[in-house]
Tab-separated table of C-alpha atoms in Angstrom:
chain	number	residue	atom	x	y	z
A	395	GLN	CA	-39.459	-23.908	56.854
A	396	ASP	CA	-36.816	-22.859	59.413
A	397	LEU	CA	-33.908	-25.080	60.143
A	398	VAL	CA	-30.967	-24.958	62.648
A	399	LEU	CA	-28.119	-27.395	61.524
A	400	LEU	CA	-25.119	-28.311	63.401
A	401	ARG	CA	-21.921	-28.716	61.386
A	402	GLY	CA	-19.397	-30.621	63.427
A	403	ARG	CA	-20.077	-31.832	67.110
A	404	PHE	CA	-20.763	-29.895	70.384
A	405	GLU	CA	-18.734	-32.566	72.154
A	406	ASN	CA	-15.566	-31.598	70.311
A	407	LYS	CA	-16.070	-28.014	70.907
A	408	PHE	CA	-15.489	-27.315	67.194
A	409	PHE	CA	-18.772	-26.661	65.387
A	410	THR	CA	-20.766	-24.110	63.295
A	411	VAL	CA	-24.470	-23.689	63.672
A	412	LEU	CA	-26.361	-22.780	60.427
A	413	TYR	CA	-29.501	-20.963	60.394
A	414	ILE	CA	-31.691	-21.773	57.347
A	415	LYS	CA	-34.835	-20.155	56.365
A	416	GLN	CA	-36.870	-21.046	53.301
A	417	ASN	CA	-34.097	-23.241	52.099
A	418	LYS	CA	-31.374	-20.278	52.320
A	419	LEU	CA	-28.619	-19.692	54.653
A	420	MET	CA	-29.486	-16.731	56.822
A	421	ALA	CA	-26.804	-16.693	59.474
A	422	TYR	CA	-24.097	-18.762	61.071
A	423	PHE	CA	-22.355	-19.070	64.478
A	424	ALA	CA	-18.980	-20.572	64.529
A	425	VAL	CA	-17.043	-21.875	67.740
A	426	ASN	CA	-13.543	-22.687	67.627
A	427	THR	CA	-13.543	-23.327	63.960
A	428	GLY	CA	-10.997	-22.221	61.424
A	429	SER	CA	-11.935	-19.163	59.445
A	430	LYS	CA	-11.394	-20.604	55.985
A	431	GLU	CA	-15.370	-21.331	55.619
A	432	PHE	CA	-16.482	-17.959	56.747
A	433	PRO	CA	-16.125	-16.341	53.263
A	434	ILE	CA	-17.843	-19.232	51.646
A	435	LEU	CA	-20.795	-19.016	54.251
A	436	GLN	CA	-20.863	-15.353	53.614
A	437	ARG	CA	-21.221	-15.810	49.938
A	438	LEU	CA	-23.985	-18.381	50.279
A	439	ILE	CA	-25.765	-15.860	52.430
A	440	ARG	CA	-25.419	-13.030	49.852
A	441	GLN	CA	-26.145	-15.050	46.826
A	442	LYS	CA	-29.203	-16.556	48.556
A	443	LYS	CA	-28.202	-20.126	47.405
A	444	ASP	CA	-31.145	-22.767	47.408
A	445	LEU	CA	-29.753	-25.314	49.867
A	446	ALA	CA	-32.897	-27.683	49.646
A	447	GLY	CA	-32.066	-31.309	50.035
A	448	LYS	CA	-28.429	-30.435	51.011
A	449	GLU	CA	-28.956	-30.641	54.761
A	450	ALA	CA	-26.867	-33.836	55.334
A	451	GLN	CA	-23.881	-32.377	53.492
A	452	LEU	CA	-24.024	-29.007	55.373
A	453	GLN	CA	-23.883	-31.040	58.682
A	454	HIS	CA	-20.990	-33.078	57.562
A	455	PRO	CA	-17.789	-31.283	58.738
A	456	THR	CA	-15.540	-32.657	56.142
A	457	PHE	CA	-17.775	-31.934	53.094
A	458	SER	CA	-16.572	-28.939	51.260
A	459	ILE	CA	-19.282	-26.390	51.201
A	460	LYS	CA	-17.466	-24.623	48.558
A	461	ALA	CA	-19.244	-26.993	46.149
A	462	PHE	CA	-22.458	-25.059	46.654
A	463	LEU	CA	-21.106	-21.811	45.159
């Protein structure tokens, strides 16, 4: 199953789009966001973490995705 999740809001012009395939983060596209999440997102991609059932948390901009490492 392929998913495209939005972390943040388009209207605020601060968001990250997460591309998930087979419950694993494959890529992300960030617009006007701080770079502090970039290393975490990159590690999630490299480690092929299973993110099944975590979609709501991934979309919430204040949730610390570091918890998934």
